[in-house]
PDB file of C-alpha atoms in Angstrom:
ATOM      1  CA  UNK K 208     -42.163  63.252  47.504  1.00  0.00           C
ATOM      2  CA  UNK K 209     -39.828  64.554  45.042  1.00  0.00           C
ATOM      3  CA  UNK K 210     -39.959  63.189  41.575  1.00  0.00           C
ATOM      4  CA  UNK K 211     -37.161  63.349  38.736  1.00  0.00           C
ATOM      5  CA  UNK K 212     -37.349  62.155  34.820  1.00  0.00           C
ATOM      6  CA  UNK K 213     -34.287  59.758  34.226  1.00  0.00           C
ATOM      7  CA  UNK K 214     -34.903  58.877  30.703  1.00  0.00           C
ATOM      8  CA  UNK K 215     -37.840  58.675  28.630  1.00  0.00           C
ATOM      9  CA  UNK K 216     -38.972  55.228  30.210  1.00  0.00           C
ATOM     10  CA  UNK K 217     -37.489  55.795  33.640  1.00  0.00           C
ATOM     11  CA  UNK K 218     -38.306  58.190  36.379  1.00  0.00           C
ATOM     12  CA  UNK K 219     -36.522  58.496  40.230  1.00  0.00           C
ATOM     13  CA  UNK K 220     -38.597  59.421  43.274  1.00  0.00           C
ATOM     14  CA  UNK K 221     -37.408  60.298  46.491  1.00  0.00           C
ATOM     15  CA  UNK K 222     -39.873  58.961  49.392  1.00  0.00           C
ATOM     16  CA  UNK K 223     -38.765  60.893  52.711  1.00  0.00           C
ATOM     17  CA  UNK K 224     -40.344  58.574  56.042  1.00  0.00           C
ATOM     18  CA  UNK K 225     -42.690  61.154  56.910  1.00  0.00           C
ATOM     19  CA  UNK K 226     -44.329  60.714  53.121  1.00  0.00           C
ATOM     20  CA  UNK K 227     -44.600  56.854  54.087  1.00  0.00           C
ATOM     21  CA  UNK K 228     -46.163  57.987  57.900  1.00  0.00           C
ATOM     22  CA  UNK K 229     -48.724  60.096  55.667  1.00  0.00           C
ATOM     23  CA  UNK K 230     -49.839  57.435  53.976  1.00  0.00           C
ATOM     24  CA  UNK K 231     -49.960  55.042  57.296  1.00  0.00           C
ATOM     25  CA  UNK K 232     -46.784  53.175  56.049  1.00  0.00           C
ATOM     26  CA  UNK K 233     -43.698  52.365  57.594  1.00  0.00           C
ATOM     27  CA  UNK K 234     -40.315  51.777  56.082  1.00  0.00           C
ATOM     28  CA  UNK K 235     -40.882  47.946  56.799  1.00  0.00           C
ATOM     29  CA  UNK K 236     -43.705  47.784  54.942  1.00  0.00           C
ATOM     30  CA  UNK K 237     -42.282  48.737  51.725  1.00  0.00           C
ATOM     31  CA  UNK K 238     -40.928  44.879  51.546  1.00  0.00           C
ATOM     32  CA  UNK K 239     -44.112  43.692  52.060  1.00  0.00           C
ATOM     33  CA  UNK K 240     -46.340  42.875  49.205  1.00  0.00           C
ATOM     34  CA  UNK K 241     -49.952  44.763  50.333  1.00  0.00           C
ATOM     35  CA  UNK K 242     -52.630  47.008  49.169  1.00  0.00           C
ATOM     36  CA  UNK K 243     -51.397  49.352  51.254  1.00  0.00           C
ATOM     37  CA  UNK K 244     -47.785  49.383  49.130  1.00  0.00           C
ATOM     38  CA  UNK K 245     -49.538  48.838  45.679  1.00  0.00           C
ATOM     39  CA  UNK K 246     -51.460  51.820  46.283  1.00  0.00           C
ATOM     40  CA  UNK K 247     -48.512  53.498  47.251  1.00  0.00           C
ATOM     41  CA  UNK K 248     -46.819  52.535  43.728  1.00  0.00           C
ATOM     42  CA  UNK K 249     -49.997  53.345  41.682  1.00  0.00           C
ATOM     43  CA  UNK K 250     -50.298  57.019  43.385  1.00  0.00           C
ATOM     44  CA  UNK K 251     -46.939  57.944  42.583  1.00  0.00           C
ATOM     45  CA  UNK K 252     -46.829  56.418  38.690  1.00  0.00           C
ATOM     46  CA  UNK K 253     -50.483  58.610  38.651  1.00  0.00           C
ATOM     47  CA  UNK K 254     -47.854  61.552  40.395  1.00  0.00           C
ATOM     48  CA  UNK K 255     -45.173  61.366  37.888  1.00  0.00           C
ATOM     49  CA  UNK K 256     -48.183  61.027  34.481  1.00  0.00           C
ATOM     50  CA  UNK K 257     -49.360  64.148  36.006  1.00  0.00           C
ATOM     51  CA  UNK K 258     -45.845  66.482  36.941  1.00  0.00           C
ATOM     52  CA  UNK K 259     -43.606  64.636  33.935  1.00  0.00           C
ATOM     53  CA  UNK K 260     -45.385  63.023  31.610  1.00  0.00           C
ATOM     54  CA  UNK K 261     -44.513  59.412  32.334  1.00  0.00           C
ATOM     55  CA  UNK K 262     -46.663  56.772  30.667  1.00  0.00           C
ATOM     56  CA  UNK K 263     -47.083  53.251  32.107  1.00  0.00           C
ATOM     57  CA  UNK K 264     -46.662  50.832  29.163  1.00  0.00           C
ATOM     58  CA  UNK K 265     -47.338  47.398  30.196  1.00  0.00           C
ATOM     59  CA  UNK K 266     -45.152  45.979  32.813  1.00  0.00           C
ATOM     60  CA  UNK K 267     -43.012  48.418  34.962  1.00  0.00           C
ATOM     61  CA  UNK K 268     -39.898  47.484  37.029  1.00  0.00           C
ATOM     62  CA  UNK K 269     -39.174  49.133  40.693  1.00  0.00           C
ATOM     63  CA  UNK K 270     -36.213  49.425  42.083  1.00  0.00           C
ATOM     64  CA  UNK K 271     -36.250  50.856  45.884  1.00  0.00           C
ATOM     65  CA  UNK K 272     -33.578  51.929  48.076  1.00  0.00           C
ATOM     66  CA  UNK K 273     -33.486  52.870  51.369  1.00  0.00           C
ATOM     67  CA  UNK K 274     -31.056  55.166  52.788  1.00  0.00           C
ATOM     68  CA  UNK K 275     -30.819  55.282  56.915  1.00  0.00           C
ATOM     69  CA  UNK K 276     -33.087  58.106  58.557  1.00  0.00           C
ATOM     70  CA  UNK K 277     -33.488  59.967  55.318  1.00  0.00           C
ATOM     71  CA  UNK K 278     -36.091  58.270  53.203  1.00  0.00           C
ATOM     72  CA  UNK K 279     -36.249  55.946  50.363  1.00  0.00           C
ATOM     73  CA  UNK K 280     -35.417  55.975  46.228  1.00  0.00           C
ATOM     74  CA  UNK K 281     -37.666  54.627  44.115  1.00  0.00           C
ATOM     75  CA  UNK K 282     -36.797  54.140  40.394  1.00  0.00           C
ATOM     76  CA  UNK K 283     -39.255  53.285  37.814  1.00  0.00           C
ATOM     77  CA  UNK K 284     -38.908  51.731  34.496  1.00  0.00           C
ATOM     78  CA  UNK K 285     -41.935  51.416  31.911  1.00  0.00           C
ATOM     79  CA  UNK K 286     -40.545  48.273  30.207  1.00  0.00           C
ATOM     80  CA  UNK K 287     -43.504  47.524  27.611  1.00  0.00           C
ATOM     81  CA  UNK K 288     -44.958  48.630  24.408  1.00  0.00           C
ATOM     82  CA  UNK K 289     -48.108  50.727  24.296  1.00  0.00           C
ATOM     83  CA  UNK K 290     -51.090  49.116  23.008  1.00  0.00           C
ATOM     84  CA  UNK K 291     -53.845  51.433  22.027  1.00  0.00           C
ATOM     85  CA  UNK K 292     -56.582  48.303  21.928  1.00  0.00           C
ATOM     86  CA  UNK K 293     -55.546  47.478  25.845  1.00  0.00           C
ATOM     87  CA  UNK K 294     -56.767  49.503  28.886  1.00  0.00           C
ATOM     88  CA  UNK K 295     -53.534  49.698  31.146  1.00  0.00           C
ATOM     89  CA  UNK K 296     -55.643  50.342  34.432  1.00  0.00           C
ATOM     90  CA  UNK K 297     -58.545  48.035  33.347  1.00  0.00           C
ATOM     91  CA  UNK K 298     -59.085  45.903  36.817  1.00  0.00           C
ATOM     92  CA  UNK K 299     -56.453  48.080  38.629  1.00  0.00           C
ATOM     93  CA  UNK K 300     -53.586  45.698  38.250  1.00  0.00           C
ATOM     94  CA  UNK K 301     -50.238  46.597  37.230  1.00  0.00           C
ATOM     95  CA  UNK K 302     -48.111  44.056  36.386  1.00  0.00           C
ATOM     96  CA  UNK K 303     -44.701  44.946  38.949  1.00  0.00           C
ATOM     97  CA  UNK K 304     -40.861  43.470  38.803  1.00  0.00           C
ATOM     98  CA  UNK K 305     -39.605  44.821  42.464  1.00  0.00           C
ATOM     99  CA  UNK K 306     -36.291  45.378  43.857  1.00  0.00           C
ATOM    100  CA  UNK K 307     -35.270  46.056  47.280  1.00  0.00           C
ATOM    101  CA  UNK K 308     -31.871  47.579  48.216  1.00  0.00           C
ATOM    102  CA  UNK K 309     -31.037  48.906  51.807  1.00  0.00           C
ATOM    103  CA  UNK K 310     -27.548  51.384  52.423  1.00  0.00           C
ATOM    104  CA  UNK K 311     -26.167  52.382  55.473  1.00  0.00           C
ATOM    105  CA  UNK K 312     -24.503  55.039  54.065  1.00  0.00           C
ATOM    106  CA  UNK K 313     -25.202  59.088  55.643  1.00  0.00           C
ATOM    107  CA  UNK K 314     -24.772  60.932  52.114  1.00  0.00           C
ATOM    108  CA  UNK K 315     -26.075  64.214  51.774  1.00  0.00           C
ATOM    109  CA  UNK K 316     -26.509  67.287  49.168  1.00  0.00           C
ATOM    110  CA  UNK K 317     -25.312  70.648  49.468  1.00  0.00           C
ATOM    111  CA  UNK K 318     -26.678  73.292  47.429  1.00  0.00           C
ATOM    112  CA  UNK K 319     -23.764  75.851  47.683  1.00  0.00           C
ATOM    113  CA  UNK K 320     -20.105  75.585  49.528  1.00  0.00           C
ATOM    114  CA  UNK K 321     -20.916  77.902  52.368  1.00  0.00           C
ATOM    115  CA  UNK K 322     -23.764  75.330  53.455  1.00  0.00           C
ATOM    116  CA  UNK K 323     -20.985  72.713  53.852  1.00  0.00           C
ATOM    117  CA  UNK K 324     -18.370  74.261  56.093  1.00  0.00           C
ATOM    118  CA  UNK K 325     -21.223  75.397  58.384  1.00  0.00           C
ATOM    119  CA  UNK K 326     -22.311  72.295  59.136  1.00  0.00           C
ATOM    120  CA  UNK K 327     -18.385  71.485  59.141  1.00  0.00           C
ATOM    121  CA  UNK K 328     -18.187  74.106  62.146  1.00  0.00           C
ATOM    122  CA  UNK K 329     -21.408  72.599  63.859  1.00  0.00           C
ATOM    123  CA  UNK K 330     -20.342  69.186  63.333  1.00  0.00           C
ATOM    124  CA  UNK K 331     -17.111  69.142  64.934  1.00  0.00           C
ATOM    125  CA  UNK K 332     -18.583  70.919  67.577  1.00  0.00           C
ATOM    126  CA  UNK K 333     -20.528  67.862  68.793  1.00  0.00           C
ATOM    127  CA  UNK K 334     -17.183  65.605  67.782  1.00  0.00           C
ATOM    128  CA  UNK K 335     -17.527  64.675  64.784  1.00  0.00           C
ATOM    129  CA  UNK K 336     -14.602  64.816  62.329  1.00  0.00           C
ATOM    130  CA  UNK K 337     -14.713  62.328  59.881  1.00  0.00           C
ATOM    131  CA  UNK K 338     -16.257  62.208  56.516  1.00  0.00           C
ATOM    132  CA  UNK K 339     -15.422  62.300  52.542  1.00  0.00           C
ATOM    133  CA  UNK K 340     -16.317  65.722  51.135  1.00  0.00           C
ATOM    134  CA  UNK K 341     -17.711  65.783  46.773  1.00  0.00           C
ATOM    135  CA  UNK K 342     -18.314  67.513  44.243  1.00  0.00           C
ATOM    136  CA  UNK K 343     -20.326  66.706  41.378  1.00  0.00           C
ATOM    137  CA  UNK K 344     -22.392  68.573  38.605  1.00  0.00           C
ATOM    138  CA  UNK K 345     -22.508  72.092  40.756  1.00  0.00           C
ATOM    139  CA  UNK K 346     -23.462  70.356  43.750  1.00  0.00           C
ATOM    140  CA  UNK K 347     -21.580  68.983  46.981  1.00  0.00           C
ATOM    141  CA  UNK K 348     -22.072  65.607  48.864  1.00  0.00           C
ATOM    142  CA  UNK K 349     -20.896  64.597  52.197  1.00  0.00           C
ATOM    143  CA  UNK K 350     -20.258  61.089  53.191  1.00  0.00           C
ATOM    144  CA  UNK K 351     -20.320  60.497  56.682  1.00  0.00           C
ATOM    145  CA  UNK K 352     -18.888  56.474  57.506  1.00  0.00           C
ATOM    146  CA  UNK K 353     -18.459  56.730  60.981  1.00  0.00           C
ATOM    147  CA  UNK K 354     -20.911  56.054  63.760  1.00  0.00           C
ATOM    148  CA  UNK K 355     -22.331  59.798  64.838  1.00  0.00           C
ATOM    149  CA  UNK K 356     -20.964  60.974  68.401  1.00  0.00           C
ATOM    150  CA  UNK K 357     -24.561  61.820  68.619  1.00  0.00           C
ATOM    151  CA  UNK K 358     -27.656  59.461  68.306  1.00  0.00           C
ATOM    152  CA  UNK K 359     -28.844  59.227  64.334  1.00  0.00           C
ATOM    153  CA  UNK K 360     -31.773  60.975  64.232  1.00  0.00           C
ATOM    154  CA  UNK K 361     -29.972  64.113  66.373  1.00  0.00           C
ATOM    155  CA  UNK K 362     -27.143  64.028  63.973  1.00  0.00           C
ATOM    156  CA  UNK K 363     -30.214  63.563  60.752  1.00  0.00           C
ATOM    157  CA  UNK K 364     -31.597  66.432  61.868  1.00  0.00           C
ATOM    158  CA  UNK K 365     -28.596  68.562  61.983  1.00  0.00           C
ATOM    159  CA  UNK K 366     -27.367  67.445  58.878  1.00  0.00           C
ATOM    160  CA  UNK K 367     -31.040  68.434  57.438  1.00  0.00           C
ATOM    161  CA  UNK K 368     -30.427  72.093  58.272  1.00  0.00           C
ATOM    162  CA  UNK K 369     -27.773  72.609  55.648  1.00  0.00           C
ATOM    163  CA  UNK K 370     -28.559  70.130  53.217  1.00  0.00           C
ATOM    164  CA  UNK K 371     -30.750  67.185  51.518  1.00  0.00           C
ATOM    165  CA  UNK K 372     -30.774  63.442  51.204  1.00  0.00           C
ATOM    166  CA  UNK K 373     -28.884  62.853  48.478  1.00  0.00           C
ATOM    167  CA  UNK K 374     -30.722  61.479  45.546  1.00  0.00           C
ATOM    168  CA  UNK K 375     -27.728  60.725  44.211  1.00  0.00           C
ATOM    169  CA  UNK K 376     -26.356  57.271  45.240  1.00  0.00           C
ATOM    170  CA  UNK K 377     -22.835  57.662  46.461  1.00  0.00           C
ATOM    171  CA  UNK K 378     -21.173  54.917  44.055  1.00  0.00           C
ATOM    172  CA  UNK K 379     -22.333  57.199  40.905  1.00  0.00           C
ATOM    173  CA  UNK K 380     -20.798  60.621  43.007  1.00  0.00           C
ATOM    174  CA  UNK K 381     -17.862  58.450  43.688  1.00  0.00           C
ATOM    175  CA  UNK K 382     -17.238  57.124  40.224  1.00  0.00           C
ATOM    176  CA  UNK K 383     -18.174  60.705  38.056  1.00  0.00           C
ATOM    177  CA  UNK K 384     -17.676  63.100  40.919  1.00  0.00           C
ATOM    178  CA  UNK K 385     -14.610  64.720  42.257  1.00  0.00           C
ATOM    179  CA  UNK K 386     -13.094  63.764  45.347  1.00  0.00           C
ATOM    180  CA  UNK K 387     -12.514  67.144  46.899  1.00  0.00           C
ATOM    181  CA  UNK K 388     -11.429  65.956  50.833  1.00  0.00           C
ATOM    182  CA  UNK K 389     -11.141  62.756  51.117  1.00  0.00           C
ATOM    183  CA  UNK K 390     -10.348  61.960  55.078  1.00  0.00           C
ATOM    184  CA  UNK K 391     -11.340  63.867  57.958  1.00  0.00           C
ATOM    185  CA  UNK K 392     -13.537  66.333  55.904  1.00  0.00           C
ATOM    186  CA  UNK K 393     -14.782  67.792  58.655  1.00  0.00           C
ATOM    187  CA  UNK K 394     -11.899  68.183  60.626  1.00  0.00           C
ATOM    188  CA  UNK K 395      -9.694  69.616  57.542  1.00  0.00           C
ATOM    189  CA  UNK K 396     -12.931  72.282  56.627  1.00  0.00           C
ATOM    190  CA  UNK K 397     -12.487  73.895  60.195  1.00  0.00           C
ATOM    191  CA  UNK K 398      -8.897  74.087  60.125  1.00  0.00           C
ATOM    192  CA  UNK K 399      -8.657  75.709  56.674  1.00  0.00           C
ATOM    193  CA  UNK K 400     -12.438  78.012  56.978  1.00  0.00           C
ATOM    194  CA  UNK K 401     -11.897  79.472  60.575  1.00  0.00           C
ATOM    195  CA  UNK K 402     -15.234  80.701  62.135  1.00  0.00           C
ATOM    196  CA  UNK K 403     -15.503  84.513  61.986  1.00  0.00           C
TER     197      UNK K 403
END
C-alpha cells in the first residue's frame, strides 16, 4: 500500500491485489458494502493519521478506481469540521460517501528513460508494438490500448520489471503531460534506440 498527501483534506492510496489477498479480499469485494471492506477503509485512514498526518473530520468521501491487473486507487476526502466535544471513532462508525470507477486502461510509470526503451526492446520481442509514450513532471508513462499478444497477467508482469502502476490516471498525464510518441511507441523506440 502506497499512500500520497493530495491536499490538506485529501490523501491517494494505491491498493496493489496482493494488499487486498493479504487482507482476504478480492477486487470484487471492494463494491460490496462489508465488515470486511469497512475495515479495510478504517486501517488505511488509521495508515495515512500515522505516515501523513491526515485527520478524519466527520464524514469522509472515497473515491476508488480500479485499474486492470495492477491494483486499485483510493482517494480520500475529510469533508467535515472538527469538533473537539465529539469522539470521531466513538462506536466505530465512520460516516462514508463511496465511489466506484473501473478502467481498462494498461498505464504505467517509468522512473528514468532507459527503463522505457528496455521494455520497448522486450516488448516488441513478444509482438507488441503499439502504445502512447509520456512524459510528465520527471517521470514517463506508457499507455498500452491494444489487446497484449501475450495473456494479461504475462504481459503485467513484464511490464512490472521496468516500471509501476501508474498512480497517475492517464486523463490528468494526457491533459498536463507531454505527448512524447504518440503511435506505435514501441515500435518507433526500437527503431530509433537499437539494442547494443
Amino acid at each position: 500500500m502506497r499512500l500520497e498527501r493530495l491536499t490538506h483534506n485529501k490523501i491517494k492510496i494505491f491498493l496493489t491485489f496482493d494488499d487486498l489477498m493479504d487482507r482476504g479480499l478480492t477486487k470484487e469485494d471492494l463494491w460490496k458494502d462489508t465488515f470486511k471492506v469497512h475495515q479495510l477503509f478504517r486501517d488505511m485512514i488509521e495508515e495515512a493519521s500515522e505516515e501523513l498526518g491526515f485527520e478524519v473530520n466527520g464524514s469522509i468521501a472515497v473515491e476508488v478506481y480500479s485499474l486492470p491487473a495492477q491494483g486499485m486507487v483510493v482517494i480520500v476526502t475529510s469533508e467535515g469540521e472538527y469538533d473537539d466535544t465529539e469522539e470521531e471513532f466513538a462506536d466505530d462508525y465512520i460516516e462514508m460517501q463511496v465511489t466506484l470507477d473501473e478502467s481498462d486502461d494498461i498505464f504505467y510509470e517509468f522512473q528514468t528513460f532507459e527503463d522505457v526503451i528496455q521494455l520497448a526492446h522486450r516488448l516488441y520481442a513478444i509482438g507488441c508494438l503499439d502504445g502512447t509514450l509520456y512524459s510528465y513532471q520527471n517521470r514517463f508513462y506508457l499507455h498500452v490500448a491494444d489487446e497484449p499478444p501475450i495473456p494479461l497477467d504475462n504481459f503485467v508482469a513484464l511490464l512490472a520489471e521496468f516500471a509501476s502502476p501508474s498512480t497517475i490516471t492517464i486523463h490528468r498525464v494526457q491533459e498536463y503531460g507531454k505527448k512524447l510518441i504518440e503511435n506505435r511507441a514501441i515500435e518507433q523506440l526500437v527503431r530509433y534506440f537499437p539494442a547494443r
